[in-house]
Coordinates of C-alpha atoms in Angstrom, one line a residue:
Chain R
M1 CA 0.3 -0.2 -0.5
K2 CA 3.0 2.0 0.8
R3 CA 4.6 1.3 -2.4
M4 CA 0.9 2.2 -4.7
R5 CA 0.6 5.5 -2.2
I6 CA 3.9 6.4 -3.2
A7 CA 3.8 6.3 -7.4
V8 CA 0.0 7.7 -6.8
I9 CA 1.0 10.9 -5.2
F10 CA 4.4 11.2 -7.5
S11 CA 2.0 11.4 -10.9
I12 CA -0.3 13.5 -9.8
V13 CA 2.3 15.7 -8.1
L14 CA 4.1 15.5 -11.1
L15 CA 0.9 15.8 -13.0
A16 CA -0.3 18.7 -11.1
G17 CA 3.6 21.3 -11.2
W18 CA 3.8 20.7 -14.8
V19 CA 0.0 22.3 -15.2
L20 CA 1.4 24.8 -13.3
S21 CA 3.9 26.1 -15.1
L22 CA 1.5 26.1 -18.1
N23 CA -0.3 28.0 -16.5
F24 CA 3.1 30.8 -14.4
R25 CA 3.7 30.6 -18.3
A26 CA 1.2 32.1 -19.9
E27 CA 0.3 34.9 -16.9
H28 CA 3.6 35.6 -16.1
G29 CA 5.4 36.3 -19.7
F30 CA 5.8 39.0 -21.4
V31 CA 3.1 39.7 -23.9
V32 CA 3.9 39.7 -27.4
R33 CA 0.6 39.6 -30.8
F34 CA 1.7 37.7 -33.8
D35 CA -0.2 38.6 -36.6
V36 CA -1.3 35.0 -38.6
R37 CA -2.1 34.2 -41.6
G38 CA -3.7 30.5 -43.1
Y39 CA -1.4 27.8 -42.7
D40 CA -0.4 25.4 -46.8
P41 CA -2.3 28.0 -47.7
R42 CA -5.0 26.8 -46.4
D43 CA -7.1 26.6 -42.8
L44 CA -6.6 23.2 -41.2
L45 CA -9.1 22.1 -38.8
T46 CA -8.2 19.6 -37.1
G47 CA -10.8 18.2 -34.0
H48 CA -11.3 21.7 -32.5
Y49 CA -8.2 23.8 -33.7
V50 CA -7.6 25.8 -36.0
E51 CA -4.2 25.5 -37.3
Y52 CA -2.4 28.4 -38.4
T53 CA 0.9 30.3 -39.8
V54 CA 2.4 33.5 -37.4
D55 CA 3.6 35.8 -38.8
Y56 CA 7.6 36.9 -38.0
G57 CA 7.8 39.7 -40.9
P58 CA 10.1 38.9 -43.9
I59 CA 13.3 37.0 -42.0
A60 CA 13.9 33.8 -43.3
I61 CA 14.0 31.9 -40.6
C62 CA 15.1 28.4 -41.6
E63 CA 16.4 28.4 -44.7
G64 CA 20.5 26.7 -44.7
A65 CA 19.1 25.1 -40.7
T66 CA 21.4 22.4 -40.3
G67 CA 20.1 21.5 -37.5
P68 CA 15.9 21.7 -35.9
D69 CA 16.4 24.2 -32.7
R70 CA 15.9 27.4 -34.0
C71 CA 15.2 31.0 -32.1
I72 CA 13.8 34.5 -33.6
C73 CA 14.7 37.4 -31.5
L74 CA 11.8 39.6 -31.0
G75 CA 10.8 43.2 -30.6
T76 CA 7.3 45.0 -31.2
T77 CA 6.4 47.6 -33.7
E78 CA 4.6 50.6 -33.7
L79 CA 0.9 49.2 -33.5
G80 CA 1.9 47.0 -30.9
R81 CA 3.2 43.3 -32.8
G82 CA 5.6 41.2 -32.7
Y83 CA 8.1 40.8 -35.0
G84 CA 10.8 38.6 -35.7
Y85 CA 14.9 40.7 -36.6
W86 CA 17.4 38.4 -36.0
A87 CA 16.9 34.0 -37.4
G88 CA 19.1 31.2 -35.9
T89 CA 20.4 28.5 -33.8
C90 CA 19.8 29.2 -29.9
S91 CA 23.0 28.2 -29.3
A92 CA 24.3 31.6 -31.8
R93 CA 21.5 34.3 -29.9
P94 CA 23.4 37.0 -30.0
D95 CA 22.6 37.1 -25.6
A96 CA 22.8 41.0 -25.4
N97 CA 20.8 42.6 -28.2
C98 CA 17.9 39.5 -27.6
P99 CA 16.4 40.1 -24.3
I100 CA 12.8 38.8 -25.5
F101 CA 13.2 35.5 -27.9
I102 CA 11.2 32.6 -29.0
R103 CA 12.4 28.8 -29.0
G104 CA 11.4 26.9 -31.4
T105 CA 12.0 24.2 -33.8
C106 CA 12.2 23.8 -38.2
E107 CA 9.8 21.4 -39.8
G108 CA 11.5 21.5 -43.2
S109 CA 10.9 25.1 -44.5
R110 CA 8.3 26.3 -41.0
F111 CA 9.1 27.8 -37.9
V112 CA 7.0 25.5 -35.3
A113 CA 6.8 27.1 -31.8
G114 CA 3.7 25.5 -30.0
I115 CA 1.4 28.2 -30.6
E116 CA 0.3 27.6 -34.4
R117 CA -3.1 26.3 -32.7
F118 CA -5.4 27.4 -31.0
S119 CA -9.0 25.1 -29.6
I120 CA -12.6 26.2 -30.1
P121 CA -16.0 25.8 -29.7
E122 CA -17.2 23.4 -32.1
I123 CA -20.3 25.2 -32.4
H124 CA -17.7 28.3 -33.4
S125 CA -16.1 26.3 -35.9
F126 CA -17.9 26.5 -39.4
A127 CA -16.9 31.0 -38.6
L128 CA -13.3 30.2 -38.0
A129 CA -12.7 27.8 -40.7
R130 CA -11.4 29.6 -42.2
I131 CA -8.8 32.6 -40.9
P132 CA -10.2 36.0 -41.4
E133 CA -8.5 38.6 -42.4
D134 CA -6.3 40.8 -39.5
S135 CA -6.3 37.7 -37.5
S136 CA -4.0 37.5 -34.4
V137 CA -2.5 35.4 -32.0
E138 CA -1.3 36.3 -28.1
V139 CA 1.3 34.6 -26.7
A140 CA 3.2 35.0 -23.6
V141 CA 7.1 33.9 -24.0
D142 CA 9.4 33.8 -20.8
S143 CA 12.9 33.9 -20.5
S144 CA 13.8 30.7 -21.7
G145 CA 11.8 31.8 -25.5
R146 CA 9.0 29.5 -24.6
A147 CA 5.9 30.8 -25.8
Q148 CA 1.9 30.4 -24.3
T149 CA -1.1 30.9 -26.5
R150 CA -3.3 33.0 -24.8
M151 CA -5.7 34.2 -27.1
L152 CA -6.7 34.7 -30.2
F153 CA -7.7 38.2 -32.2
V154 CA -9.9 38.5 -35.5
G155 CA -9.3 42.2 -34.9
D156 CA -9.3 44.1 -31.9
E157 CA -12.1 40.8 -30.4
T158 CA -11.7 38.0 -29.4
A159 CA -11.7 34.8 -31.2
F160 CA -14.8 33.8 -29.4
A161 CA -16.3 37.0 -30.0
Y162 CA -16.2 36.6 -33.9
A163 CA -17.7 33.5 -33.4
E164 CA -20.2 34.4 -31.3
R165 CA -21.0 37.6 -34.4
M166 CA -20.6 35.3 -37.5
N167 CA -22.7 32.4 -35.8
A168 CA -25.4 35.3 -34.8
E169 CA -25.8 37.4 -38.6
R170 CA -25.7 33.4 -40.1
M171 CA -29.3 33.1 -37.4
V172 CA -30.6 36.1 -39.2
T173 CA -29.4 35.7 -43.1
E174 CA -30.3 32.1 -42.9
P175 CA -33.3 31.9 -42.1
T176 CA -34.3 28.1 -40.2
T177 CA -37.7 27.7 -41.7
P178 CA -38.9 27.4 -45.4
P179 CA -40.0 29.9 -47.6
T180 CA -44.5 29.9 -47.7
P181 CA -45.0 29.4 -50.9
Chain W
M1 CA -16.0 -27.6 -3.5
N2 CA -16.6 -25.5 -0.5
L3 CA -14.0 -24.6 2.1
D4 CA -15.0 -27.2 4.3
Q5 CA -14.9 -30.2 1.9
R6 CA -11.1 -28.3 1.0
I7 CA -9.8 -28.4 4.6
Q8 CA -11.2 -32.5 4.8
A9 CA -9.2 -32.9 1.8
W10 CA -5.5 -30.9 3.5
V11 CA -5.9 -33.0 6.2
E12 CA -6.6 -36.5 4.7
N13 CA -3.5 -36.4 2.6
S14 CA -1.6 -35.3 6.4
L15 CA -0.9 -31.6 4.9
I16 CA -2.6 -29.9 8.1
E17 CA -3.2 -31.2 11.0
P18 CA -6.7 -32.1 12.1
G19 CA -6.6 -29.2 14.9
Q20 CA -5.0 -26.4 13.0
G21 CA -8.4 -27.2 10.9
D22 CA -10.7 -26.9 13.0
A23 CA -8.8 -23.2 13.6
I24 CA -9.2 -22.2 10.7
R25 CA -13.4 -23.6 10.8
A26 CA -13.6 -21.5 13.4
F27 CA -11.6 -19.1 12.2
E28 CA -13.6 -18.3 9.0
S29 CA -17.2 -19.0 11.6
S30 CA -16.3 -15.7 13.0
R31 CA -16.0 -13.6 9.3
A32 CA -18.4 -15.3 8.2
P33 CA -21.3 -12.8 7.7
Y34 CA -24.0 -14.7 7.7
Q35 CA -23.1 -17.1 9.9
S36 CA -25.0 -19.2 11.8
N37 CA -23.8 -19.9 15.9
A38 CA -23.9 -23.7 15.5
V39 CA -20.6 -24.9 12.9
G40 CA -21.7 -28.5 13.6
A41 CA -21.8 -30.9 10.5
R42 CA -22.6 -28.1 8.0
G43 CA -19.7 -26.7 8.8
V44 CA -18.9 -23.8 7.0
D45 CA -21.1 -24.8 4.0
H46 CA -23.3 -21.7 4.9
L47 CA -20.3 -19.3 4.3
E48 CA -21.9 -20.1 0.2
E49 CA -24.8 -18.6 1.5
R50 CA -25.2 -14.9 0.5
P51 CA -28.0 -13.2 0.1
H52 CA -29.6 -13.7 -3.6
R53 CA -28.6 -11.7 -6.3
S54 CA -31.0 -10.0 -8.3
W55 CA -29.0 -9.7 -11.9
V56 CA -32.3 -7.8 -13.1
V57 CA -32.0 -5.6 -10.6
F58 CA -27.9 -4.9 -11.3
G59 CA -29.1 -4.8 -14.9
I60 CA -31.3 -1.8 -15.1
A61 CA -29.3 -0.3 -11.4
G62 CA -26.1 -0.4 -14.6
V63 CA -28.9 1.0 -17.5
G64 CA -29.4 3.3 -14.8
I65 CA -26.0 4.6 -14.5
L66 CA -25.2 5.0 -17.7
V67 CA -27.6 7.0 -18.8
L68 CA -27.5 9.3 -16.4
M69 CA -23.8 9.8 -16.7
T70 CA -24.4 10.2 -20.8
G71 CA -26.2 12.2 -19.4
V72 CA -23.7 14.3 -17.5
I73 CA -21.4 14.4 -20.0
S74 CA -23.1 15.8 -22.4
V75 CA -24.7 18.7 -20.2
I76 CA -20.7 19.1 -19.5
A77 CA -19.8 19.3 -22.8
S78 CA -22.7 21.3 -24.5
Q79 CA -21.5 23.9 -21.8
W80 CA -17.5 22.9 -21.2
F81 CA -15.9 26.6 -23.2
T82 CA -18.3 28.4 -21.1
I83 CA -16.9 25.9 -17.4
P84 CA -13.8 28.6 -16.4
D85 CA -10.1 26.9 -17.4
G86 CA -9.4 27.2 -13.2
A87 CA -12.9 25.1 -13.0
K88 CA -12.0 22.3 -14.6
L89 CA -8.4 22.1 -14.1
L90 CA -9.6 21.7 -10.0
T91 CA -12.3 19.5 -10.9
Y92 CA -10.2 17.0 -12.9
F93 CA -7.3 17.2 -10.4
L94 CA -10.0 16.5 -7.4
A95 CA -11.3 12.7 -9.4
L96 CA -7.9 12.2 -10.2
A97 CA -6.8 12.3 -7.3
G98 CA -10.0 10.3 -6.3
V99 CA -9.2 7.1 -8.4
G100 CA -5.9 7.5 -7.0
A101 CA -7.4 6.8 -3.1
A102 CA -9.1 4.0 -4.8
C103 CA -6.4 2.3 -5.5
V104 CA -4.4 2.7 -2.5
K105 CA -7.5 1.6 -0.4
L106 CA -8.2 -2.0 -3.0
D107 CA -3.7 -2.0 -3.2
G108 CA -4.7 -4.7 -0.5
R109 CA -6.7 -7.0 -2.3
D110 CA -6.2 -9.0 -5.4
G111 CA -8.1 -9.5 -7.9
W112 CA -10.0 -7.1 -11.0
G113 CA -10.8 -3.9 -8.7
R114 CA -7.6 -3.1 -8.4
E115 CA -6.1 -3.7 -11.2
V116 CA -9.4 -1.7 -12.9
C117 CA -8.8 0.9 -11.1
I118 CA -4.8 0.9 -11.6
T119 CA -6.3 1.3 -15.5
A120 CA -8.7 3.5 -15.3
F121 CA -5.9 6.2 -13.4
S122 CA -2.9 5.7 -16.0
L123 CA -6.3 6.6 -18.1
S124 CA -6.7 9.9 -16.7
L125 CA -3.6 11.1 -16.7
L126 CA -3.6 10.7 -20.0
A127 CA -7.0 12.7 -20.1
G128 CA -5.5 15.1 -18.0
L129 CA -2.4 15.6 -20.9
G130 CA -5.8 16.3 -23.5
L131 CA -7.4 18.9 -21.3
A132 CA -4.5 20.6 -20.4
S133 CA -3.2 20.8 -24.1
Q134 CA -7.0 22.0 -24.8
I135 CA -6.7 24.5 -22.2
Y136 CA -2.9 26.0 -23.1
H137 CA -3.9 25.1 -26.9
L138 CA -1.2 22.3 -27.0
R139 CA -0.2 20.2 -29.5
G140 CA -1.6 17.1 -27.4
D141 CA -0.6 14.8 -30.5
G142 CA 2.7 14.9 -30.1
W143 CA 5.0 12.0 -29.3
P144 CA 6.4 14.1 -25.8
T145 CA 3.4 14.3 -24.7
L146 CA 2.9 10.6 -25.6
A147 CA 6.4 10.9 -23.4
F148 CA 5.1 12.4 -20.5
W149 CA 2.1 10.0 -20.3
L150 CA 4.2 7.4 -20.2
V151 CA 6.7 8.4 -17.2
L152 CA 4.0 9.3 -15.6
A153 CA 1.7 6.2 -16.0
L154 CA 4.6 3.8 -14.7
P155 CA 4.7 3.4 -11.8
V156 CA 1.6 2.5 -11.2
T157 CA 1.9 0.2 -13.9
L158 CA 5.0 -1.4 -12.3
L159 CA 2.2 -2.1 -9.9
A160 CA 0.2 -3.6 -11.6
R161 CA -0.7 -7.5 -11.5
S162 CA -2.2 -8.1 -14.4
V163 CA -2.1 -8.1 -18.7
L164 CA -4.7 -5.2 -19.0
P165 CA -2.6 -1.9 -16.8
N166 CA 0.9 -2.9 -18.9
W167 CA -0.7 -4.1 -22.3
L168 CA -1.9 0.7 -22.5
W169 CA 2.0 1.6 -21.2
W170 CA 3.0 -0.5 -23.6
L171 CA 0.9 0.1 -26.6
G172 CA 1.9 3.8 -25.5
Y173 CA 5.0 3.1 -25.8
F174 CA 5.1 1.9 -28.6
T175 CA 2.8 4.4 -29.9
T176 CA 5.3 7.3 -29.2
T177 CA 8.7 5.6 -30.5
A178 CA 6.4 5.5 -33.5
I179 CA 5.5 8.6 -33.9
W180 CA 9.1 9.2 -33.1
S181 CA 11.4 7.5 -34.9
W182 CA 8.7 9.1 -37.6
S183 CA 9.4 12.6 -37.4
L184 CA 12.7 12.3 -38.0
N185 CA 14.7 14.4 -40.3
W186 CA 16.2 11.7 -42.7
T187 CA 17.6 13.8 -45.3
A188 CA 21.4 14.2 -43.9
L189 CA 21.6 10.4 -44.2
S190 CA 22.0 8.2 -48.0
G191 CA 19.9 5.4 -48.1
D192 CA 16.2 4.7 -48.2
A193 CA 14.6 6.7 -45.0
V194 CA 11.9 4.4 -44.6
R195 CA 14.0 1.9 -44.2
H196 CA 15.8 3.6 -41.3
R197 CA 13.2 4.5 -40.0
M198 CA 12.4 0.9 -40.0
L199 CA 15.3 -0.2 -38.5
L200 CA 15.9 1.9 -35.9
S201 CA 12.7 1.9 -34.5
L202 CA 13.5 -2.0 -33.9
A203 CA 16.7 -1.6 -32.4
I204 CA 14.9 0.8 -29.2
I205 CA 12.3 -1.4 -29.1
Y206 CA 14.6 -4.2 -29.1
G207 CA 16.9 -2.4 -27.1
T208 CA 14.5 -1.2 -24.4
L209 CA 13.9 -5.1 -23.3
A210 CA 17.3 -5.9 -23.4
L211 CA 17.6 -3.0 -21.5
I212 CA 14.4 -4.6 -19.3
F213 CA 15.7 -8.3 -18.8
V214 CA 18.9 -5.8 -17.1
L215 CA 16.6 -4.2 -15.0
R216 CA 14.8 -7.3 -14.3
P217 CA 15.8 -7.1 -10.0
L218 CA 13.3 -3.6 -10.5
V219 CA 10.6 -4.1 -12.5
S220 CA 7.4 -7.1 -11.9
L221 CA 6.5 -10.3 -13.9
W222 CA 3.7 -8.8 -15.4
F223 CA 5.9 -5.4 -17.1
R224 CA 7.9 -7.9 -18.2
L225 CA 6.5 -10.1 -20.2
T226 CA 3.8 -7.6 -21.4
G227 CA 6.0 -6.3 -23.1
L228 CA 7.6 -9.0 -24.3
H229 CA 3.6 -9.8 -25.6
V230 CA 3.4 -6.5 -27.0
I231 CA 6.5 -6.1 -29.1
F232 CA 6.3 -10.3 -30.0
C233 CA 2.7 -9.3 -31.7
I234 CA 2.7 -5.8 -32.6
V235 CA 5.9 -4.7 -33.4
M236 CA 7.4 -8.0 -35.1
L237 CA 3.7 -8.2 -37.2
V238 CA 3.8 -4.1 -38.8
L239 CA 8.3 -3.6 -38.8
S240 CA 9.5 -7.1 -38.6
F241 CA 7.2 -8.6 -41.9
P242 CA 7.5 -5.8 -43.7
A243 CA 11.0 -5.1 -42.7
S244 CA 12.1 -8.7 -44.2
I245 CA 10.0 -8.8 -47.0
A246 CA 10.6 -4.3 -48.1
L247 CA 14.8 -5.8 -47.5
S248 CA 14.6 -9.2 -50.0
T249 CA 13.2 -7.5 -52.9
T250 CA 14.9 -5.9 -55.8
H251 CA 13.1 -1.9 -54.6
P252 CA 14.0 -1.0 -50.8
S253 CA 11.0 0.1 -50.7
I254 CA 6.8 -0.9 -49.5
A255 CA 5.0 0.6 -52.1
S256 CA 7.0 -1.0 -54.7
T257 CA 7.0 -4.6 -53.4
S258 CA 7.9 -7.4 -55.9
V259 CA 5.5 -9.7 -53.9
P260 CA 2.3 -9.9 -53.2
A261 CA 3.7 -7.4 -49.5
T262 CA -0.2 -6.9 -47.7
P263 CA -2.0 -11.0 -47.3
L264 CA 1.5 -12.1 -47.7
L265 CA 2.2 -10.7 -44.2
A266 CA -1.6 -10.6 -43.0
V267 CA -0.9 -14.6 -42.8
F268 CA 1.9 -14.4 -41.2
G269 CA 1.7 -12.2 -39.2
T270 CA -1.2 -13.6 -37.5
V271 CA -0.2 -16.6 -37.7
F272 CA 2.7 -15.6 -35.2
A273 CA 0.3 -13.1 -33.1
A274 CA -1.3 -16.6 -32.9
C275 CA 0.9 -17.9 -31.5
I276 CA 2.2 -16.2 -29.0
A277 CA -0.9 -16.1 -27.6
A278 CA -1.2 -19.4 -27.2
L279 CA 3.2 -19.8 -25.5
Y280 CA 2.4 -16.7 -23.7
H281 CA 0.9 -18.0 -20.2
S282 CA 3.9 -21.3 -20.7
E283 CA 6.4 -20.2 -17.7
R284 CA 9.7 -20.6 -19.2
F285 CA 8.2 -18.2 -22.1
G286 CA 10.9 -15.5 -22.3
R287 CA 13.9 -16.2 -22.9
P288 CA 14.2 -18.3 -25.5
L289 CA 12.4 -15.3 -27.3
A290 CA 14.5 -12.5 -25.2
Y291 CA 17.4 -14.1 -27.2
S292 CA 15.8 -14.3 -30.2
L293 CA 15.6 -10.6 -29.6
A294 CA 19.5 -10.2 -29.1
G295 CA 19.5 -11.5 -32.0
T296 CA 16.7 -9.4 -34.2
I297 CA 18.4 -6.7 -32.6
V298 CA 22.4 -7.1 -33.4
T299 CA 20.7 -7.6 -37.1
S300 CA 19.3 -4.4 -37.1
A301 CA 21.9 -2.8 -36.0
I302 CA 24.8 -3.8 -38.3
L303 CA 21.6 -3.0 -41.5
L304 CA 21.0 0.0 -40.3
I305 CA 25.2 1.5 -39.5
L306 CA 25.6 0.1 -43.1
P307 CA 25.3 2.8 -45.6
T308 CA 23.4 0.7 -48.3
L309 CA 22.8 -2.9 -49.1
D310 CA 23.1 -4.4 -52.3
V311 CA 19.9 -6.2 -54.0
T312 CA 21.5 -10.1 -52.1
A313 CA 22.9 -8.2 -48.9
G314 CA 19.3 -6.9 -48.9
K315 CA 18.0 -10.0 -49.1
L316 CA 19.6 -11.6 -47.3
G317 CA 19.1 -8.8 -44.5
G318 CA 15.3 -9.9 -44.8
F319 CA 15.9 -13.1 -44.2
V320 CA 17.6 -13.5 -41.5
L321 CA 14.6 -10.7 -40.0
F322 CA 12.3 -12.6 -40.9
I323 CA 13.7 -16.1 -39.3
L324 CA 15.0 -15.1 -36.4
P325 CA 10.7 -14.0 -34.6
W326 CA 10.7 -17.9 -35.6
C327 CA 13.3 -19.5 -34.2
G328 CA 12.4 -17.3 -31.2
V329 CA 8.9 -18.8 -31.7
A330 CA 10.1 -22.3 -32.7
A331 CA 12.7 -22.3 -29.1
A332 CA 9.6 -21.0 -27.2
A333 CA 7.6 -23.5 -28.2
A334 CA 10.1 -26.6 -27.3
F335 CA 10.6 -25.3 -23.9
A336 CA 7.0 -24.6 -23.3
E337 CA 6.3 -28.6 -24.9
R338 CA 3.7 -26.8 -27.3
R339 CA 4.1 -30.0 -30.3
R340 CA 2.0 -28.0 -32.3
I341 CA 3.1 -24.9 -32.0
F342 CA 7.2 -25.4 -32.2
D343 CA 5.8 -28.0 -35.4
L344 CA 3.9 -24.1 -37.4
A345 CA 7.4 -22.8 -37.1
S346 CA 9.6 -24.9 -37.6
S347 CA 6.9 -25.4 -40.5
V348 CA 7.1 -21.4 -41.3
I349 CA 10.8 -21.8 -41.1
A350 CA 11.7 -24.3 -43.9
L351 CA 9.5 -22.4 -46.6
R352 CA 11.3 -19.1 -46.5
F353 CA 14.6 -21.6 -46.8
L354 CA 12.9 -22.3 -49.5
G355 CA 11.9 -18.9 -50.7
M356 CA 15.6 -18.0 -49.7
Y357 CA 16.6 -20.6 -52.5
L358 CA 14.2 -19.5 -55.2
Q359 CA 14.7 -15.9 -53.9
V360 CA 18.8 -16.0 -54.7
F361 CA 19.0 -17.8 -58.2
G362 CA 15.5 -16.0 -59.3
S363 CA 14.4 -17.7 -62.9
L364 CA 17.8 -19.8 -62.8
A365 CA 14.7 -21.5 -60.4
Y366 CA 12.2 -22.5 -63.5
T367 CA 15.1 -23.8 -66.3
G368 CA 15.2 -28.2 -66.0
F369 CA 17.8 -28.5 -63.9
G370 CA 16.5 -25.3 -61.3
M371 CA 13.2 -26.6 -61.3
I372 CA 14.7 -30.6 -60.3
L373 CA 17.2 -29.3 -57.8
T374 CA 14.3 -27.2 -57.0
G375 CA 12.2 -30.2 -56.3
G376 CA 14.5 -32.6 -54.5
L377 CA 15.4 -29.3 -51.6
I378 CA 11.8 -29.6 -51.3
L379 CA 11.3 -33.2 -50.7
G380 CA 14.1 -33.3 -48.2
T381 CA 13.2 -30.5 -46.6
L382 CA 10.1 -32.4 -45.9
Y383 CA 12.2 -35.1 -45.3
A384 CA 14.2 -33.3 -42.4
W385 CA 11.5 -31.7 -41.2
H386 CA 9.7 -34.8 -40.7
R387 CA 12.6 -37.0 -39.4
Y388 CA 14.6 -34.1 -36.9
R389 CA 12.2 -31.7 -36.2
G390 CA 11.8 -33.8 -32.6
Q391 CA 15.5 -34.1 -32.0
V392 CA 15.5 -30.2 -32.7
A393 CA 13.0 -29.9 -30.0
T394 CA 14.7 -32.1 -27.3
A395 CA 17.4 -30.8 -27.9
I396 CA 17.0 -26.7 -27.6
R397 CA 15.2 -28.1 -24.0
E398 CA 18.5 -29.6 -23.2
V399 CA 20.1 -26.2 -24.3
A400 CA 18.4 -24.6 -21.5

């Protein structure tokens, strides 16, 4: 019984610690918002997730990459959007000139940092089947470059508010009862 | 045979003293929930009496519980995204702690309740990873998440005393390894990436099994045997046979094999898995298969290290990868004194030798002299198999 108790507590504590680390990163990391665009080139609705490509600006991230490990030094525009001004292997990152950076991997020519998907309710899947224009994702980045998705935006409203508005408009324009002859 | 009859049989066979038998009867009588105070001539027969269980009542109650749970799940699912993330996580961890507490409470008793609880706890950990992936928008279906689940579930799995939780863990391990090996970038390597992936997966999993045998004192028997079972039934089925077929053809690609790979795979794989299932409960199931595993590891490593293979070497490698698992089955069958399984495995090995002969000689086998030689080889193999298979089985047992 003692060994079972230790095994159960070990698993629960380890899982809870991991969840707490995710929450800490989301709540206390450096918050930056990136523009997003469709993925490859269509938007993928995988179950209850929508996938997209994060726009880091006109910077070559994965060209010439010899290994998967990649870091991008981040800055913010006047409009508050994040952009990358340096990309390379994480070991070659200029520490002094790169206080905020994001860490990821190159999968072929695509840079992936774990922020390229967003969970949506099934009821919103129709409205968000395609990434609308002026979409952006807000992420939190910690001191080691790991990023955590916080919210997906369409313009200034959250993806959920946008989807609810779209669903409401669709209900108005598409009546459910057939017209009488 | 009730307890009283068993005690009587033990006394008659001098396993226990008559006084000890009386003491056992008295002890069991004191524990019986529906006892009568007089033990008497009926002994403890009344221990077999229980209140009548109405299966109709249980059945209807089960349906009611199922409908109730389905309704609860539907309500939660429809309102899922309106529930605050903190509430979801708190409820989850409370439920997880409840399942864990049940496992601790049931730990003192053997039986299906304990094992189902351990399995439910492992599955709950996986559900928690999925929940966190949804809340924090992570990629929960990648190999890192599965690998983390393997670490979380390993401690309770090692305490399991049945195949159910162990099967779950080993299936997760196999899936994680397959996803990881398939995600690697092989473009920098020379040779066929498909072949490298298959061989790497084989080498990693078999190397893990070899490590587990080395760490025998630290892991449970169920864990070891289930791992062996899963590896042979699934990994061999999925990787070794197509690997051997792919390597045996002129085009090292599964998609362009010159033989009908899928039906061949289905036949051999099904037969192989059935042999393993039949041998599973043998006491000495593990060791001969471990030897063949070791041979397959070495072969896979060699094939992986060699940058390219010519046609003949590829065929030889594929032949060895096919033969080794079946040698393991034959050896295990010999150890377990399962004659028919040994006959089956040895006949498959003999057929594969014939197949190798046909592959090596190719079209020459279909000439006049070639067919004479082929016919003679078939008859000779059949005679040798019929004449000497019993002696081979005996020799294998003696080697142990």
